PDB file of N, CA and C in Angstrom:
ATOM      1  N   TYR A 220       0.832  -1.199   0.000  1.00  0.00           N
ATOM      2  CA  TYR A 220       0.000   0.000   0.000  1.00  0.00           C
ATOM      3  C   TYR A 220       0.869   1.252   0.000  1.00  0.00           C
ATOM      4  N   ASN A 221       1.826   1.311   0.913  1.00  0.00           N
ATOM      5  CA  ASN A 221       2.655   2.519   1.012  1.00  0.00           C
ATOM      6  C   ASN A 221       3.447   2.788  -0.260  1.00  0.00           C
ATOM      7  N   LEU A 222       3.958   1.733  -0.901  1.00  0.00           N
ATOM      8  CA  LEU A 222       4.686   1.917  -2.161  1.00  0.00           C
ATOM      9  C   LEU A 222       3.770   2.486  -3.235  1.00  0.00           C
ATOM     10  N   MET A 223       2.557   1.935  -3.341  1.00  0.00           N
ATOM     11  CA  MET A 223       1.603   2.433  -4.340  1.00  0.00           C
ATOM     12  C   MET A 223       1.170   3.856  -4.002  1.00  0.00           C
ATOM     13  N   TYR A 224       0.931   4.115  -2.732  1.00  0.00           N
ATOM     14  CA  TYR A 224       0.516   5.450  -2.294  1.00  0.00           C
ATOM     15  C   TYR A 224       1.577   6.483  -2.674  1.00  0.00           C
ATOM     16  N   ASN A 225       2.823   6.168  -2.412  1.00  0.00           N
ATOM     17  CA  ASN A 225       3.912   7.091  -2.755  1.00  0.00           C
ATOM     18  C   ASN A 225       4.066   7.236  -4.259  1.00  0.00           C
ATOM     19  N   LYS A 226       3.943   6.130  -4.991  1.00  0.00           N
ATOM     20  CA  LYS A 226       4.056   6.184  -6.447  1.00  0.00           C
ATOM     21  C   LYS A 226       2.957   7.072  -7.047  1.00  0.00           C
ATOM     22  N   GLN A 227       1.760   7.017  -6.468  1.00  0.00           N
ATOM     23  CA  GLN A 227       0.639   7.840  -6.930  1.00  0.00           C
ATOM     24  C   GLN A 227       0.633   9.209  -6.259  1.00  0.00           C
ATOM     25  N   GLN A 228       1.645   9.495  -5.461  1.00  0.00           N
ATOM     26  CA  GLN A 228       1.802  10.765  -4.746  1.00  0.00           C
ATOM     27  C   GLN A 228       0.578  11.088  -3.894  1.00  0.00           C
ATOM     28  N   GLY A 229      -0.042  10.038  -3.326  1.00  0.00           N
ATOM     29  CA  GLY A 229      -1.193  10.236  -2.462  1.00  0.00           C
ATOM     30  C   GLY A 229      -2.450  10.676  -3.176  1.00  0.00           C
ATOM     31  N   LYS A 230      -2.486  10.454  -4.496  1.00  0.00           N
ATOM     32  CA  LYS A 230      -3.630  10.891  -5.305  1.00  0.00           C
ATOM     33  C   LYS A 230      -4.376   9.696  -5.882  1.00  0.00           C
ATOM     34  N   CYS A 231      -5.672   9.869  -6.036  1.00  0.00           N
ATOM     35  CA  CYS A 231      -6.513   8.837  -6.642  1.00  0.00           C
ATOM     36  C   CYS A 231      -6.054   8.570  -8.072  1.00  0.00           C
ATOM     37  N   ALA A 232      -5.995   7.299  -8.450  1.00  0.00           N
ATOM     38  CA  ALA A 232      -5.541   6.917  -9.793  1.00  0.00           C
ATOM     39  C   ALA A 232      -6.524   7.342 -10.884  1.00  0.00           C
ATOM     40  N   ILE A 233      -7.764   7.667 -10.533  1.00  0.00           N
ATOM     41  CA  ILE A 233      -8.740   8.084 -11.541  1.00  0.00           C
ATOM     42  C   ILE A 233      -8.900   9.602 -11.565  1.00  0.00           C
ATOM     43  N   CYS A 234      -9.341  10.186 -10.452  1.00  0.00           N
ATOM     44  CA  CYS A 234      -9.648  11.622 -10.466  1.00  0.00           C
ATOM     45  C   CYS A 234      -8.454  12.499 -10.118  1.00  0.00           C
ATOM     46  N   GLY A 235      -7.426  11.914  -9.501  1.00  0.00           N
ATOM     47  CA  GLY A 235      -6.227  12.668  -9.175  1.00  0.00           C
ATOM     48  C   GLY A 235      -6.319  13.507  -7.919  1.00  0.00           C
ATOM     49  N   ASN A 236      -7.424  13.396  -7.197  1.00  0.00           N
ATOM     50  CA  ASN A 236      -7.555  14.167  -5.958  1.00  0.00           C
ATOM     51  C   ASN A 236      -6.652  13.578  -4.879  1.00  0.00           C
ATOM     52  N   PRO A 237      -5.957  14.439  -4.134  1.00  0.00           N
ATOM     53  CA  PRO A 237      -5.142  13.943  -3.036  1.00  0.00           C
ATOM     54  C   PRO A 237      -6.029  13.502  -1.883  1.00  0.00           C
ATOM     55  N   GLU A 238      -5.705  12.378  -1.294  1.00  0.00           N
ATOM     56  CA  GLU A 238      -6.479  11.830  -0.184  1.00  0.00           C
ATOM     57  C   GLU A 238      -5.527  11.241   0.850  1.00  0.00           C
ATOM     58  N   LYS A 239      -5.872  11.361   2.112  1.00  0.00           N
ATOM     59  CA  LYS A 239      -5.071  10.736   3.164  1.00  0.00           C
ATOM     60  C   LYS A 239      -5.270   9.229   3.166  1.00  0.00           C
ATOM     61  N   LEU A 240      -6.478   8.790   2.825  1.00  0.00           N
ATOM     62  CA  LEU A 240      -6.790   7.368   2.784  1.00  0.00           C
ATOM     63  C   LEU A 240      -7.303   7.005   1.403  1.00  0.00           C
ATOM     64  N   LEU A 241      -6.601   6.123   0.727  1.00  0.00           N
ATOM     65  CA  LEU A 241      -7.038   5.625  -0.573  1.00  0.00           C
ATOM     66  C   LEU A 241      -7.375   4.146  -0.429  1.00  0.00           C
ATOM     67  N   HIS A 242      -8.279   3.682  -1.268  1.00  0.00           N
ATOM     68  CA  HIS A 242      -8.752   2.302  -1.200  1.00  0.00           C
ATOM     69  C   HIS A 242      -8.080   1.470  -2.288  1.00  0.00           C
ATOM     70  N   VAL A 243      -7.695   0.272  -1.952  1.00  0.00           N
ATOM     71  CA  VAL A 243      -7.055  -0.624  -2.906  1.00  0.00           C
ATOM     72  C   VAL A 243      -8.112  -1.134  -3.870  1.00  0.00           C
ATOM     73  N   ASP A 244      -7.934  -0.846  -5.152  1.00  0.00           N
ATOM     74  CA  ASP A 244      -8.860  -1.299  -6.188  1.00  0.00           C
ATOM     75  C   ASP A 244      -8.296  -2.542  -6.855  1.00  0.00           C
ATOM     76  N   HIS A 245      -9.171  -3.500  -7.131  1.00  0.00           N
ATOM     77  CA  HIS A 245      -8.717  -4.729  -7.787  1.00  0.00           C
ATOM     78  C   HIS A 245      -9.760  -5.204  -8.794  1.00  0.00           C
ATOM     79  N   ASN A 246      -9.291  -5.984  -9.726  1.00  0.00           N
ATOM     80  CA  ASN A 246     -10.155  -6.627 -10.711  1.00  0.00           C
ATOM     81  C   ASN A 246     -10.894  -7.751  -9.998  1.00  0.00           C
ATOM     82  N   HIS A 247     -12.221  -7.718 -10.033  1.00  0.00           N
ATOM     83  CA  HIS A 247     -13.002  -8.713  -9.303  1.00  0.00           C
ATOM     84  C   HIS A 247     -12.980 -10.087  -9.965  1.00  0.00           C
ATOM     85  N   VAL A 248     -12.557 -10.150 -11.209  1.00  0.00           N
ATOM     86  CA  VAL A 248     -12.457 -11.444 -11.902  1.00  0.00           C
ATOM     87  C   VAL A 248     -11.100 -12.087 -11.633  1.00  0.00           C
ATOM     88  N   THR A 249     -10.031 -11.308 -11.827  1.00  0.00           N
ATOM     89  CA  THR A 249      -8.679 -11.860 -11.702  1.00  0.00           C
ATOM     90  C   THR A 249      -8.080 -11.681 -10.311  1.00  0.00           C
ATOM     91  N   GLY A 250      -8.610 -10.719  -9.553  1.00  0.00           N
ATOM     92  CA  GLY A 250      -8.049 -10.406  -8.247  1.00  0.00           C
ATOM     93  C   GLY A 250      -6.825  -9.504  -8.310  1.00  0.00           C
ATOM     94  N   LYS A 251      -6.392  -9.146  -9.509  1.00  0.00           N
ATOM     95  CA  LYS A 251      -5.208  -8.314  -9.685  1.00  0.00           C
ATOM     96  C   LYS A 251      -5.470  -6.888  -9.177  1.00  0.00           C
ATOM     97  N   ILE A 252      -4.537  -6.377  -8.381  1.00  0.00           N
ATOM     98  CA  ILE A 252      -4.645  -5.013  -7.872  1.00  0.00           C
ATOM     99  C   ILE A 252      -4.325  -4.037  -8.999  1.00  0.00           C
ATOM    100  N   ARG A 253      -5.220  -3.040  -9.167  1.00  0.00           N
ATOM    101  CA  ARG A 253      -5.052  -2.058 -10.236  1.00  0.00           C
ATOM    102  C   ARG A 253      -4.426  -0.765  -9.742  1.00  0.00           C
ATOM    103  N   GLY A 254      -4.762  -0.368  -8.525  1.00  0.00           N
ATOM    104  CA  GLY A 254      -4.242   0.888  -8.005  1.00  0.00           C
ATOM    105  C   GLY A 254      -5.024   1.321  -6.795  1.00  0.00           C
ATOM    106  N   LEU A 255      -4.786   2.565  -6.376  1.00  0.00           N
ATOM    107  CA  LEU A 255      -5.462   3.135  -5.219  1.00  0.00           C
ATOM    108  C   LEU A 255      -6.434   4.209  -5.676  1.00  0.00           C
ATOM    109  N   LEU A 256      -7.642   4.148  -5.114  1.00  0.00           N
ATOM    110  CA  LEU A 256      -8.697   5.079  -5.510  1.00  0.00           C
ATOM    111  C   LEU A 256      -9.302   5.763  -4.298  1.00  0.00           C
ATOM    112  N   CYS A 257      -9.823   6.974  -4.515  1.00  0.00           N
ATOM    113  CA  CYS A 257     -10.604   7.629  -3.471  1.00  0.00           C
ATOM    114  C   CYS A 257     -11.923   6.866  -3.329  1.00  0.00           C
ATOM    115  N   ILE A 258     -12.630   7.127  -2.278  1.00  0.00           N
ATOM    116  CA  ILE A 258     -13.866   6.391  -2.011  1.00  0.00           C
ATOM    117  C   ILE A 258     -14.892   6.594  -3.124  1.00  0.00           C
ATOM    118  N   ASN A 259     -14.984   7.812  -3.662  1.00  0.00           N
ATOM    119  CA  ASN A 259     -15.984   8.078  -4.702  1.00  0.00           C
ATOM    120  C   ASN A 259     -15.684   7.313  -5.983  1.00  0.00           C
ATOM    121  N   CYS A 260     -14.445   7.315  -6.420  1.00  0.00           N
ATOM    122  CA  CYS A 260     -14.091   6.594  -7.648  1.00  0.00           C
ATOM    123  C   CYS A 260     -14.205   5.082  -7.437  1.00  0.00           C
ATOM    124  N   ASN A 261     -13.815   4.620  -6.263  1.00  0.00           N
ATOM    125  CA  ASN A 261     -13.914   3.195  -5.970  1.00  0.00           C
ATOM    126  C   ASN A 261     -15.373   2.744  -5.981  1.00  0.00           C
ATOM    127  N   ARG A 262     -16.241   3.517  -5.345  1.00  0.00           N
ATOM    128  CA  ARG A 262     -17.665   3.186  -5.338  1.00  0.00           C
ATOM    129  C   ARG A 262     -18.264   3.291  -6.729  1.00  0.00           C
ATOM    130  N   GLY A 263     -17.833   4.312  -7.477  1.00  0.00           N
ATOM    131  CA  GLY A 263     -18.345   4.484  -8.837  1.00  0.00           C
ATOM    132  C   GLY A 263     -18.081   3.261  -9.695  1.00  0.00           C
ATOM    133  N   LEU A 264     -16.852   2.770  -9.656  1.00  0.00           N
ATOM    134  CA  LEU A 264     -16.540   1.559 -10.420  1.00  0.00           C
ATOM    135  C   LEU A 264     -17.375   0.387  -9.925  1.00  0.00           C
ATOM    136  N   GLY A 265     -17.552   0.309  -8.618  1.00  0.00           N
ATOM    137  CA  GLY A 265     -18.346  -0.773  -8.046  1.00  0.00           C
ATOM    138  C   GLY A 265     -19.791  -0.707  -8.492  1.00  0.00           C
ATOM    139  N   PHE A 266     -20.360   0.500  -8.509  1.00  0.00           N
ATOM    140  CA  PHE A 266     -21.751   0.654  -8.926  1.00  0.00           C
ATOM    141  C   PHE A 266     -21.936   0.290 -10.398  1.00  0.00           C
ATOM    142  N   PHE A 267     -20.899   0.515 -11.199  1.00  0.00           N
ATOM    143  CA  PHE A 267     -20.954   0.153 -12.619  1.00  0.00           C
ATOM    144  C   PHE A 267     -20.470  -1.282 -12.858  1.00  0.00           C
ATOM    145  N   HIS A 268     -20.134  -1.977 -11.792  1.00  0.00           N
ATOM    146  CA  HIS A 268     -19.704  -3.388 -11.856  1.00  0.00           C
ATOM    147  C   HIS A 268     -18.533  -3.597 -12.820  1.00  0.00           C
ATOM    148  N   ASP A 269     -17.651  -2.590 -12.917  1.00  0.00           N
ATOM    149  CA  ASP A 269     -16.483  -2.645 -13.805  1.00  0.00           C
ATOM    150  C   ASP A 269     -16.867  -2.936 -15.253  1.00  0.00           C
ATOM    151  N   ASN A 270     -18.088  -2.597 -15.631  1.00  0.00           N
ATOM    152  CA  ASN A 270     -18.602  -2.891 -16.971  1.00  0.00           C
ATOM    153  C   ASN A 270     -18.255  -1.740 -17.919  1.00  0.00           C
ATOM    154  N   ILE A 271     -17.328  -1.993 -18.826  1.00  0.00           N
ATOM    155  CA  ILE A 271     -16.842  -0.948 -19.736  1.00  0.00           C
ATOM    156  C   ILE A 271     -17.949  -0.445 -20.662  1.00  0.00           C
ATOM    157  N   LYS A 272     -18.821  -1.328 -21.106  1.00  0.00           N
ATOM    158  CA  LYS A 272     -19.915  -0.894 -21.990  1.00  0.00           C
ATOM    159  C   LYS A 272     -20.813   0.113 -21.286  1.00  0.00           C
ATOM    160  N   ILE A 273     -21.131  -0.143 -20.034  1.00  0.00           N
ATOM    161  CA  ILE A 273     -21.981   0.787 -19.286  1.00  0.00           C
ATOM    162  C   ILE A 273     -21.230   2.083 -19.004  1.00  0.00           C
ATOM    163  N   LEU A 274     -19.941   1.984 -18.668  1.00  0.00           N
ATOM    164  CA  LEU A 274     -19.154   3.188 -18.427  1.00  0.00           C
ATOM    165  C   LEU A 274     -19.073   4.055 -19.684  1.00  0.00           C
ATOM    166  N   LYS A 275     -18.916   3.435 -20.851  1.00  0.00           N
ATOM    167  CA  LYS A 275     -18.892   4.197 -22.112  1.00  0.00           C
ATOM    168  C   LYS A 275     -20.231   4.878 -22.353  1.00  0.00           C
ATOM    169  N   LYS A 276     -21.327   4.174 -22.061  1.00  0.00           N
ATOM    170  CA  LYS A 276     -22.652   4.782 -22.209  1.00  0.00           C
ATOM    171  C   LYS A 276     -22.814   5.961 -21.260  1.00  0.00           C
ATOM    172  N   ALA A 277     -22.259   5.849 -20.061  1.00  0.00           N
ATOM    173  CA  ALA A 277     -22.317   6.961 -19.109  1.00  0.00           C
ATOM    174  C   ALA A 277     -21.537   8.162 -19.638  1.00  0.00           C
ATOM    175  N   LEU A 278     -20.379   7.916 -20.264  1.00  0.00           N
ATOM    176  CA  LEU A 278     -19.601   9.013 -20.854  1.00  0.00           C
ATOM    177  C   LEU A 278     -20.373   9.699 -21.970  1.00  0.00           C
ATOM    178  N   ILE A 279     -21.001   8.919 -22.810  1.00  0.00           N
ATOM    179  CA  ILE A 279     -21.819   9.481 -23.890  1.00  0.00           C
ATOM    180  C   ILE A 279     -22.959  10.293 -23.303  1.00  0.00           C
ATOM    181  N   TYR A 280     -23.617   9.750 -22.297  1.00  0.00           N
ATOM    182  CA  TYR A 280     -24.720  10.442 -21.641  1.00  0.00           C
ATOM    183  C   TYR A 280     -24.263  11.778 -21.066  1.00  0.00           C
ATOM    184  N   LEU A 281     -23.126  11.791 -20.367  1.00  0.00           N
ATOM    185  CA  LEU A 281     -22.617  13.029 -19.784  1.00  0.00           C
ATOM    186  C   LEU A 281     -22.216  14.040 -20.854  1.00  0.00           C
ATOM    187  N   ASN A 282     -21.800  13.588 -21.986  1.00  0.00           N
ATOM    188  CA  ASN A 282     -21.335  14.454 -23.076  1.00  0.00           C
ATOM    189  C   ASN A 282     -22.487  15.109 -23.833  1.00  0.00           C
ATOM    190  N   ILE A 283     -23.702  14.639 -23.648  1.00  0.00           N
ATOM    191  CA  ILE A 283     -24.852  15.158 -24.401  1.00  0.00           C
ATOM    192  C   ILE A 283     -25.014  16.659 -24.212  1.00  0.00           C
ATOM    193  N   ASP A 284     -24.874  17.150 -22.987  1.00  0.00           N
ATOM    194  CA  ASP A 284     -25.096  18.560 -22.708  1.00  0.00           C
ATOM    195  C   ASP A 284     -23.846  19.423 -22.762  1.00  0.00           C
ATOM    196  N   LEU A 285     -22.704  18.829 -23.074  1.00  0.00           N
ATOM    197  CA  LEU A 285     -21.469  19.613 -23.127  1.00  0.00           C
ATOM    198  C   LEU A 285     -21.409  20.416 -24.430  1.00  0.00           C
ATOM    199  N   PRO A 286     -20.915  21.646 -24.351  1.00  0.00           N
ATOM    200  CA  PRO A 286     -20.748  22.429 -25.588  1.00  0.00           C
ATOM    201  C   PRO A 286     -19.704  21.775 -26.486  1.00  0.00           C
ATOM    202  N   GLN A 287     -19.986  21.740 -27.762  1.00  0.00           N
ATOM    203  CA  GLN A 287     -19.077  21.141 -28.725  1.00  0.00           C
ATOM    204  C   GLN A 287     -18.029  22.166 -29.150  1.00  0.00           C
ATOM    205  N   ASP A 288     -16.777  21.740 -29.214  1.00  0.00           N
ATOM    206  CA  ASP A 288     -15.678  22.638 -29.617  1.00  0.00           C
ATOM    207  C   ASP A 288     -15.625  22.781 -31.118  1.00  0.00           C
TER     208      ASP A 288
END
């Protein structure tokens, strides 16, 4: 944990926010540790069940109201 925490400079691997306590994230199929996440990003992945298709749909959904460059 400490090695990963220092390597990530105490920041969440997804959002980059600095946190005193990060949660160990792992692949639920393989058990492989992916990195350290803040509670919000860790829960977010959990709520989406690590499903890339659903996460992509969420990105598309969020992009609907964004101004186009």
